[in-house]
Amino acid sequence: MPPRISVIEATFMLRPYWSGQIQISLVSFTVKLFVATESKGEIHFHQISRKTGERVRHQKVLASALEQSPDEASDPVAKNDIVKGYEYSKGQYVTIEPEEIEHLRVPSKHTVEVTQFVDLNDLAPEYLEKPYFVVPENDLQTEAFAVVRRALEKTKKAALGKIAFGGREHVLAITAAPDGAGMMAYTMRYQEELRDPAEYFRDIKKVAINEDSLDLAETLIKKKAAKFDPSKFVDGYEVALKELVEAKVNHAPIPKDEAPAPKRNNVVNLMDALRKSLDNKSADSSEHAQKKSAKTAKKGIALVKATESVTKTAAKRKSA
């Protein structure tokens, strides 16, 4: 029988996005980060010439060649002949070689030094950018990793530090994963990257809040409250694209967007609307629509895969 491998060893068969140390004062342990998200879209488009039906490809050419002969095809520049360039004066560039970027003196390329801990509630959602799974590099790192993870979990804190990858240095928040024995890391936006909310909120008219309306609104929220279940949500845009592809493949009528009915009056009786929303007999179509979208999505996935299979088979026959 082949030798059994541990869960950690199996995990590391995947390719980590970053590896290095997490350092908290005199405590340090080595970890690896894995991207926690992936694209699940089934519809992928290519650019096609409307005249010939052929696929259009992009090539990198010299700007001077296009300026001199815009109507003539220019020889493409080889990938290994392209370097980064910074325009320090009009038409004047300083070039940066890839190895020069690799050797930039940025300590956070290798080590995340935790500079402080914050309450989880203080991590405003608008600052969180992208999630990563954090796991110990090997069994020797697991003890320190597990102790820090448990401490973060018990204190409901996040560790903040900085990490460099992807061509920049990010603020990084590290938390205990809610499920399992791992940790989560979230790259965060810098404050200057967020627009000033006052620029958008300052013109909102101030109104007096009717207490009866507020009570009804709170009751409605409690009635519709439920534990978050991400599996209930389906990408409606992807579903609509699949319906469009299915219609074109089968030469059926193309589904079109239904314009909303024009509103007769903008004046809304808020109390009546809230009361009707709380009425048990009122139709709640959102859940039905989500179930319908899920069924359509599965059907669309089957269609796309079947279409791809037919296309590949036809290609093989043509090449034969």
C-alpha positions as a Markdown table, in Angstrom:
| # | Residue | x | y | z |
|---|---|---|---|---|
| 1 | Met | 0.0 | 0.0 | 0.0 |
| 2 | Pro | 1.2 | 3.5 | -0.7 |
| 3 | Pro | 2.3 | 5.5 | 2.4 |
| 4 | Arg | -0.5 | 7.6 | 3.9 |
| 5 | Ile | -0.1 | 11.4 | 3.8 |
| 6 | Ser | -1.3 | 13.9 | 6.4 |
| 7 | Val | -4.0 | 16.5 | 5.7 |
| 8 | Ile | -1.3 | 19.2 | 5.8 |
| 9 | Glu | 0.8 | 17.3 | 3.2 |
| 10 | Ala | -2.2 | 16.8 | 0.9 |
| 11 | Thr | -3.0 | 20.5 | 1.2 |
| 12 | Phe | 0.4 | 21.5 | 0.1 |
| 13 | Met | 0.1 | 19.6 | -3.1 |
| 14 | Leu | -1.8 | 22.8 | -4.1 |
| 15 | Arg | 0.4 | 25.7 | -5.1 |
| 16 | Pro | 0.6 | 28.4 | -2.4 |
| 17 | Tyr | 0.3 | 32.1 | -3.4 |
| 18 | Trp | 2.8 | 33.2 | -0.7 |
| 19 | Ser | 5.0 | 31.5 | 1.9 |
| 20 | Gly | 6.9 | 33.1 | 4.7 |
| 21 | Gln | 6.9 | 33.8 | 8.4 |
| 22 | Ile | 4.3 | 35.4 | 10.7 |
| 23 | Gln | 6.2 | 37.1 | 13.5 |
| 24 | Ile | 4.5 | 38.3 | 16.8 |
| 25 | Ser | 7.1 | 39.8 | 19.1 |
| 26 | Leu | 9.6 | 37.0 | 19.7 |
| 27 | Val | 7.2 | 34.3 | 18.4 |
| 28 | Ser | 7.4 | 33.3 | 14.8 |
| 29 | Phe | 6.2 | 30.4 | 12.6 |
| 30 | Thr | 6.2 | 29.7 | 8.9 |
| 31 | Val | 3.0 | 29.6 | 6.9 |
| 32 | Lys | 1.6 | 29.4 | 3.4 |
| 33 | Leu | -1.2 | 31.4 | 1.9 |
| 34 | Phe | -3.6 | 30.0 | -0.6 |
| 35 | Val | -6.1 | 32.1 | -2.6 |
| 36 | Ala | -9.6 | 31.3 | -1.1 |
| 37 | Thr | -11.6 | 32.3 | -4.1 |
| 38 | Glu | -11.9 | 31.0 | -7.7 |
| 39 | Ser | -13.9 | 32.0 | -10.7 |
| 40 | Lys | -16.9 | 29.6 | -11.3 |
| 41 | Gly | -18.4 | 31.2 | -14.4 |
| 42 | Glu | -19.4 | 28.8 | -17.2 |
| 43 | Ile | -19.7 | 31.3 | -19.9 |
| 44 | His | -16.5 | 32.6 | -21.5 |
| 45 | Phe | -16.5 | 34.8 | -24.5 |
| 46 | His | -13.9 | 35.3 | -27.3 |
| 47 | Gln | -13.6 | 38.3 | -29.6 |
| 48 | Ile | -14.9 | 37.4 | -33.0 |
| 49 | Ser | -14.8 | 39.3 | -36.3 |
| 50 | Arg | -18.3 | 40.1 | -37.3 |
| 51 | Lys | -17.3 | 39.9 | -41.0 |
| 52 | Thr | -15.5 | 36.6 | -41.1 |
| 53 | Gly | -16.5 | 34.9 | -37.9 |
| 54 | Glu | -12.9 | 34.3 | -37.0 |
| 55 | Arg | -11.3 | 34.8 | -33.6 |
| 56 | Val | -9.5 | 38.1 | -33.1 |
| 57 | Arg | -6.1 | 37.9 | -31.3 |
| 58 | His | -4.2 | 40.8 | -29.9 |
| 59 | Gln | -0.5 | 41.4 | -30.4 |
| 60 | Lys | 2.0 | 43.8 | -28.8 |
| 61 | Val | 3.7 | 46.0 | -31.4 |
| 62 | Leu | 5.9 | 49.1 | -31.3 |
| 63 | Ala | 4.0 | 52.4 | -31.0 |
| 64 | Ser | 6.3 | 54.0 | -33.5 |
| 65 | Ala | 5.4 | 51.4 | -36.1 |
| 66 | Leu | 1.7 | 52.1 | -35.7 |
| 67 | Glu | 2.3 | 55.8 | -36.0 |
| 68 | Gln | 4.3 | 55.5 | -39.2 |
| 69 | Ser | 2.1 | 52.8 | -40.9 |
| 70 | Pro | -1.3 | 52.6 | -39.1 |
| 71 | Asp | -2.9 | 50.6 | -41.9 |
| 72 | Glu | -0.1 | 48.0 | -42.2 |
| 73 | Ala | 0.5 | 45.0 | -39.9 |
| 74 | Ser | 3.5 | 45.4 | -37.7 |
| 75 | Asp | 5.8 | 42.7 | -36.4 |
| 76 | Pro | 4.9 | 41.7 | -32.8 |
| 77 | Val | 7.4 | 42.3 | -30.0 |
| 78 | Ala | 8.6 | 39.1 | -28.3 |
| 79 | Lys | 7.5 | 38.7 | -24.7 |
| 80 | Asn | 11.1 | 38.5 | -23.4 |
| 81 | Asp | 11.9 | 41.8 | -25.1 |
| 82 | Ile | 9.3 | 43.7 | -23.1 |
| 83 | Val | 10.3 | 45.4 | -19.8 |
| 84 | Lys | 8.5 | 47.8 | -17.5 |
| 85 | Gly | 9.2 | 51.5 | -18.1 |
| 86 | Tyr | 8.4 | 54.6 | -16.0 |
| 87 | Glu | 7.9 | 57.9 | -18.0 |
| 88 | Tyr | 9.8 | 60.4 | -15.9 |
| 89 | Ser | 9.6 | 63.1 | -18.7 |
| 90 | Lys | 7.5 | 63.4 | -21.8 |
| 91 | Gly | 8.7 | 60.5 | -24.1 |
| 92 | Gln | 11.5 | 59.7 | -21.7 |
| 93 | Tyr | 11.5 | 56.3 | -19.9 |
| 94 | Val | 13.6 | 54.6 | -17.3 |
| 95 | Thr | 13.4 | 50.8 | -17.8 |
| 96 | Ile | 13.1 | 48.4 | -14.9 |
| 97 | Glu | 14.2 | 44.8 | -15.4 |
| 98 | Pro | 12.2 | 41.9 | -13.7 |
| 99 | Glu | 15.1 | 40.8 | -11.6 |
| 100 | Glu | 15.5 | 44.4 | -10.2 |
| 101 | Ile | 11.9 | 44.3 | -9.0 |
| 102 | Glu | 12.5 | 40.8 | -7.5 |
| 103 | His | 15.4 | 42.2 | -5.4 |
| 104 | Leu | 13.5 | 45.2 | -4.0 |
| 105 | Arg | 14.3 | 45.7 | -0.3 |
| 106 | Val | 10.9 | 45.0 | 1.2 |
| 107 | Pro | 11.0 | 42.9 | 4.4 |
| 108 | Ser | 7.3 | 42.0 | 4.2 |
| 109 | Lys | 8.0 | 39.9 | 1.1 |
| 110 | His | 9.2 | 37.2 | 3.5 |
| 111 | Thr | 7.8 | 38.1 | 6.9 |
| 112 | Val | 4.5 | 39.4 | 8.2 |
| 113 | Glu | 5.3 | 41.3 | 11.3 |
| 114 | Val | 2.2 | 41.7 | 13.4 |
| 115 | Thr | 2.2 | 45.3 | 14.7 |
| 116 | Gln | -1.2 | 45.3 | 16.6 |
| 117 | Phe | -4.4 | 43.4 | 17.3 |
| 118 | Val | -7.9 | 44.8 | 16.8 |
| 119 | Asp | -11.4 | 43.7 | 17.6 |
| 120 | Leu | -13.1 | 41.8 | 14.8 |
| 121 | Asn | -16.0 | 44.3 | 14.9 |
| 122 | Asp | -13.5 | 47.1 | 14.1 |
| 123 | Leu | -12.7 | 45.6 | 10.7 |
| 124 | Ala | -15.0 | 47.7 | 8.5 |
| 125 | Pro | -16.2 | 45.6 | 5.5 |
| 126 | Glu | -15.2 | 48.3 | 3.0 |
| 127 | Tyr | -11.6 | 47.9 | 3.9 |
| 128 | Leu | -11.5 | 44.1 | 3.4 |
| 129 | Glu | -10.3 | 43.2 | -0.1 |
| 130 | Lys | -9.4 | 39.5 | -0.8 |
| 131 | Pro | -9.5 | 36.4 | 1.4 |
| 132 | Tyr | -6.7 | 33.7 | 1.8 |
| 133 | Phe | -6.4 | 30.4 | 3.6 |
| 134 | Val | -3.5 | 30.3 | 6.0 |
| 135 | Val | -2.0 | 26.9 | 7.0 |
| 136 | Pro | 1.3 | 26.0 | 8.8 |
| 137 | Glu | 4.1 | 25.1 | 6.4 |
| 138 | Asn | 4.7 | 21.7 | 8.1 |
| 139 | Asp | 4.1 | 19.8 | 11.3 |
| 140 | Leu | 6.9 | 21.5 | 13.1 |
| 141 | Gln | 5.1 | 24.8 | 12.8 |
| 142 | Thr | 1.7 | 23.5 | 13.9 |
| 143 | Glu | 2.1 | 24.1 | 17.7 |
| 144 | Ala | 2.8 | 27.8 | 17.5 |
| 145 | Phe | 0.2 | 28.2 | 14.7 |
| 146 | Ala | -2.5 | 26.4 | 16.8 |
| 147 | Val | -1.8 | 28.5 | 19.9 |
| 148 | Val | -1.9 | 31.8 | 18.1 |
| 149 | Arg | -5.1 | 30.7 | 16.2 |
| 150 | Arg | -6.8 | 29.7 | 19.5 |
| 151 | Ala | -5.8 | 32.9 | 21.2 |
| 152 | Leu | -7.2 | 35.0 | 18.3 |
| 153 | Glu | -10.4 | 32.9 | 18.4 |
| 154 | Lys | -10.9 | 33.4 | 22.2 |
| 155 | Thr | -10.1 | 37.1 | 22.2 |
| 156 | Lys | -12.1 | 37.8 | 19.0 |
| 157 | Lys | -9.2 | 39.7 | 17.7 |
| 158 | Ala | -7.5 | 40.1 | 14.3 |
| 159 | Ala | -3.7 | 40.5 | 13.9 |
| 160 | Leu | -2.6 | 43.3 | 11.6 |
| 161 | Gly | 0.6 | 43.4 | 9.7 |
| 162 | Lys | 1.9 | 44.1 | 6.2 |
| 163 | Ile | 2.7 | 41.7 | 3.3 |
| 164 | Ala | 4.2 | 42.3 | -0.1 |
| 165 | Phe | 3.1 | 40.4 | -3.2 |
| 166 | Gly | 1.5 | 41.1 | -6.5 |
| 167 | Gly | 3.6 | 44.2 | -7.1 |
| 168 | Arg | 2.7 | 46.1 | -3.9 |
| 169 | Glu | 2.6 | 46.0 | -0.2 |
| 170 | His | -0.7 | 45.3 | 1.5 |
| 171 | Val | -2.1 | 45.6 | 4.9 |
| 172 | Leu | -3.0 | 42.1 | 6.1 |
| 173 | Ala | -5.6 | 41.1 | 8.7 |
| 174 | Ile | -5.2 | 37.5 | 10.1 |
| 175 | Thr | -8.1 | 35.9 | 12.0 |
| 176 | Ala | -9.1 | 32.4 | 13.3 |
| 177 | Ala | -11.1 | 30.6 | 10.6 |
| 178 | Pro | -14.6 | 30.0 | 11.8 |
| 179 | Asp | -14.6 | 26.4 | 10.7 |
| 180 | Gly | -11.6 | 24.0 | 11.1 |
| 181 | Ala | -8.2 | 24.4 | 12.5 |
| 182 | Gly | -6.9 | 27.0 | 10.1 |
| 183 | Met | -6.6 | 30.8 | 9.9 |
| 184 | Met | -7.9 | 33.3 | 7.4 |
| 185 | Ala | -6.0 | 36.3 | 6.0 |
| 186 | Tyr | -7.6 | 39.3 | 4.3 |
| 187 | Thr | -5.7 | 41.9 | 2.3 |
| 188 | Met | -7.0 | 45.4 | 3.1 |
| 189 | Arg | -7.4 | 48.6 | 1.3 |
| 190 | Tyr | -5.4 | 51.7 | 2.4 |
| 191 | Gln | -7.5 | 54.6 | 3.6 |
| 192 | Glu | -6.6 | 56.8 | 0.6 |
| 193 | Glu | -8.0 | 54.1 | -1.7 |
| 194 | Leu | -11.5 | 54.7 | -0.3 |
| 195 | Arg | -13.5 | 57.7 | -1.5 |
| 196 | Asp | -14.8 | 60.1 | 1.1 |
| 197 | Pro | -18.3 | 59.0 | 2.0 |
| 198 | Ala | -19.3 | 62.5 | 3.0 |
| 199 | Glu | -19.1 | 63.5 | -0.7 |
| 200 | Tyr | -21.9 | 61.1 | -1.4 |
| 201 | Phe | -24.0 | 61.2 | 1.8 |
| 202 | Arg | -24.0 | 64.9 | 2.6 |
| 203 | Asp | -26.9 | 65.8 | 0.3 |
| 204 | Ile | -29.3 | 63.2 | 1.8 |
| 205 | Lys | -32.2 | 65.0 | 3.2 |
| 206 | Lys | -32.7 | 64.6 | 7.0 |
| 207 | Val | -36.1 | 63.4 | 7.9 |
| 208 | Ala | -38.0 | 62.7 | 11.2 |
| 209 | Ile | -38.3 | 59.0 | 11.9 |
| 210 | Asn | -41.8 | 57.9 | 12.7 |
| 211 | Glu | -41.6 | 55.5 | 15.7 |
| 212 | Asp | -44.5 | 53.4 | 14.5 |
| 213 | Ser | -42.9 | 53.0 | 11.1 |
| 214 | Leu | -39.6 | 52.1 | 12.8 |
| 215 | Asp | -41.3 | 49.4 | 14.9 |
| 216 | Leu | -42.8 | 47.9 | 11.8 |
| 217 | Ala | -39.5 | 48.0 | 10.0 |
| 218 | Glu | -37.8 | 46.3 | 12.9 |
| 219 | Thr | -40.5 | 43.6 | 13.0 |
| 220 | Leu | -40.1 | 43.0 | 9.3 |
| 221 | Ile | -36.4 | 42.6 | 9.7 |
| 222 | Lys | -36.8 | 40.1 | 12.5 |
| 223 | Lys | -39.4 | 38.2 | 10.4 |
| 224 | Lys | -37.0 | 37.9 | 7.5 |
| 225 | Ala | -33.9 | 37.2 | 9.6 |
| 226 | Ala | -32.2 | 33.9 | 8.9 |
| 227 | Lys | -28.7 | 32.4 | 9.2 |
| 228 | Phe | -26.6 | 33.3 | 6.2 |
| 229 | Asp | -26.5 | 30.5 | 3.7 |
| 230 | Pro | -24.4 | 31.4 | 0.6 |
| 231 | Ser | -25.6 | 28.4 | -1.3 |
| 232 | Lys | -29.0 | 30.1 | -1.7 |
| 233 | Phe | -27.6 | 32.9 | -3.9 |
| 234 | Val | -27.1 | 32.4 | -7.6 |
| 235 | Asp | -25.5 | 34.7 | -10.2 |
| 236 | Gly | -28.6 | 35.8 | -12.1 |
| 237 | Tyr | -26.4 | 37.5 | -14.8 |
| 238 | Glu | -24.7 | 34.2 | -15.5 |
| 239 | Val | -28.1 | 32.4 | -15.7 |
| 240 | Ala | -29.3 | 34.9 | -18.2 |
| 241 | Leu | -26.2 | 34.5 | -20.3 |
| 242 | Lys | -26.8 | 30.7 | -20.4 |
| 243 | Glu | -30.4 | 31.2 | -21.4 |
| 244 | Leu | -29.2 | 33.5 | -24.3 |
| 245 | Val | -26.6 | 30.9 | -25.4 |
| 246 | Glu | -29.2 | 28.1 | -25.2 |
| 247 | Ala | -31.6 | 30.1 | -27.3 |
| 248 | Lys | -29.0 | 30.9 | -30.0 |
| 249 | Val | -27.8 | 27.2 | -30.1 |
| 250 | Asn | -31.4 | 26.0 | -30.6 |
| 251 | His | -32.4 | 28.9 | -32.9 |
| 252 | Ala | -35.1 | 29.8 | -30.4 |
| 253 | Pro | -36.5 | 33.3 | -29.7 |
| 254 | Ile | -33.9 | 35.3 | -27.7 |
| 255 | Pro | -35.1 | 36.2 | -24.2 |
| 256 | Lys | -35.3 | 39.9 | -23.6 |
| 257 | Asp | -35.2 | 42.0 | -20.4 |
| 258 | Glu | -38.7 | 43.1 | -19.2 |
| 259 | Ala | -38.9 | 46.8 | -18.6 |
| 260 | Pro | -40.3 | 47.6 | -15.1 |
| 261 | Ala | -43.9 | 48.9 | -15.2 |
| 262 | Pro | -43.9 | 52.8 | -15.0 |
| 263 | Lys | -44.8 | 54.1 | -11.6 |
| 264 | Arg | -48.0 | 56.0 | -11.4 |
| 265 | Asn | -47.1 | 57.9 | -8.3 |
| 266 | Asn | -43.9 | 58.4 | -6.4 |
| 267 | Val | -45.7 | 59.0 | -3.2 |
| 268 | Val | -45.6 | 55.8 | -1.0 |
| 269 | Asn | -47.6 | 55.2 | 2.1 |
| 270 | Leu | -44.8 | 53.7 | 4.1 |
| 271 | Met | -47.0 | 52.4 | 6.9 |
| 272 | Asp | -49.3 | 50.6 | 4.5 |
| 273 | Ala | -46.3 | 49.1 | 2.7 |
| 274 | Leu | -44.8 | 47.9 | 5.9 |
| 275 | Arg | -48.0 | 46.4 | 7.1 |
| 276 | Lys | -48.6 | 44.6 | 3.8 |
| 277 | Ser | -45.0 | 43.3 | 4.0 |
| 278 | Leu | -45.7 | 41.8 | 7.4 |
| 279 | Asp | -49.0 | 40.1 | 6.1 |
| 280 | Asn | -48.5 | 36.4 | 6.1 |
| 281 | Lys | -50.7 | 36.1 | 3.0 |
| 282 | Ser | -48.4 | 38.4 | 0.9 |
| 283 | Ala | -46.5 | 36.6 | -1.8 |
| 284 | Asp | -42.8 | 36.2 | -1.1 |
| 285 | Ser | -41.4 | 35.6 | -4.6 |
| 286 | Ser | -37.8 | 36.1 | -3.9 |
| 287 | Glu | -37.2 | 32.5 | -2.6 |
| 288 | His | -39.1 | 31.1 | -5.6 |
| 289 | Ala | -37.1 | 33.2 | -8.0 |
| 290 | Gln | -33.8 | 32.0 | -6.4 |
| 291 | Lys | -34.9 | 28.4 | -6.7 |
| 292 | Lys | -35.9 | 29.0 | -10.4 |
| 293 | Ser | -32.5 | 30.6 | -11.0 |
| 294 | Ala | -30.7 | 27.7 | -9.5 |
| 295 | Lys | -32.6 | 25.2 | -11.7 |
| 296 | Thr | -31.9 | 27.3 | -14.8 |
| 297 | Ala | -28.2 | 27.6 | -13.8 |
| 298 | Lys | -27.8 | 23.8 | -13.6 |
| 299 | Lys | -29.6 | 23.4 | -16.9 |
| 300 | Gly | -27.4 | 26.0 | -18.5 |
| 301 | Ile | -24.2 | 24.3 | -17.2 |
| 302 | Ala | -25.3 | 21.1 | -18.8 |
| 303 | Leu | -26.0 | 22.9 | -22.0 |
| 304 | Val | -22.6 | 24.6 | -22.1 |
| 305 | Lys | -20.7 | 21.4 | -21.4 |
| 306 | Ala | -22.7 | 19.5 | -24.0 |
| 307 | Thr | -22.0 | 22.3 | -26.5 |
| 308 | Glu | -18.3 | 22.2 | -25.7 |
| 309 | Ser | -18.3 | 18.4 | -26.1 |
| 310 | Val | -20.0 | 18.7 | -29.5 |
| 311 | Thr | -17.6 | 21.4 | -30.6 |
| 312 | Lys | -14.5 | 19.4 | -29.6 |
| 313 | Thr | -15.8 | 16.2 | -31.3 |
| 314 | Ala | -16.4 | 18.2 | -34.5 |
| 315 | Ala | -12.9 | 19.7 | -34.3 |
| 316 | Lys | -11.4 | 16.2 | -34.0 |
| 317 | Arg | -13.4 | 14.9 | -37.0 |
| 318 | Lys | -12.3 | 18.0 | -39.0 |
| 319 | Ser | -8.6 | 17.4 | -38.1 |
| 320 | Ala | -8.9 | 13.7 | -39.0 |
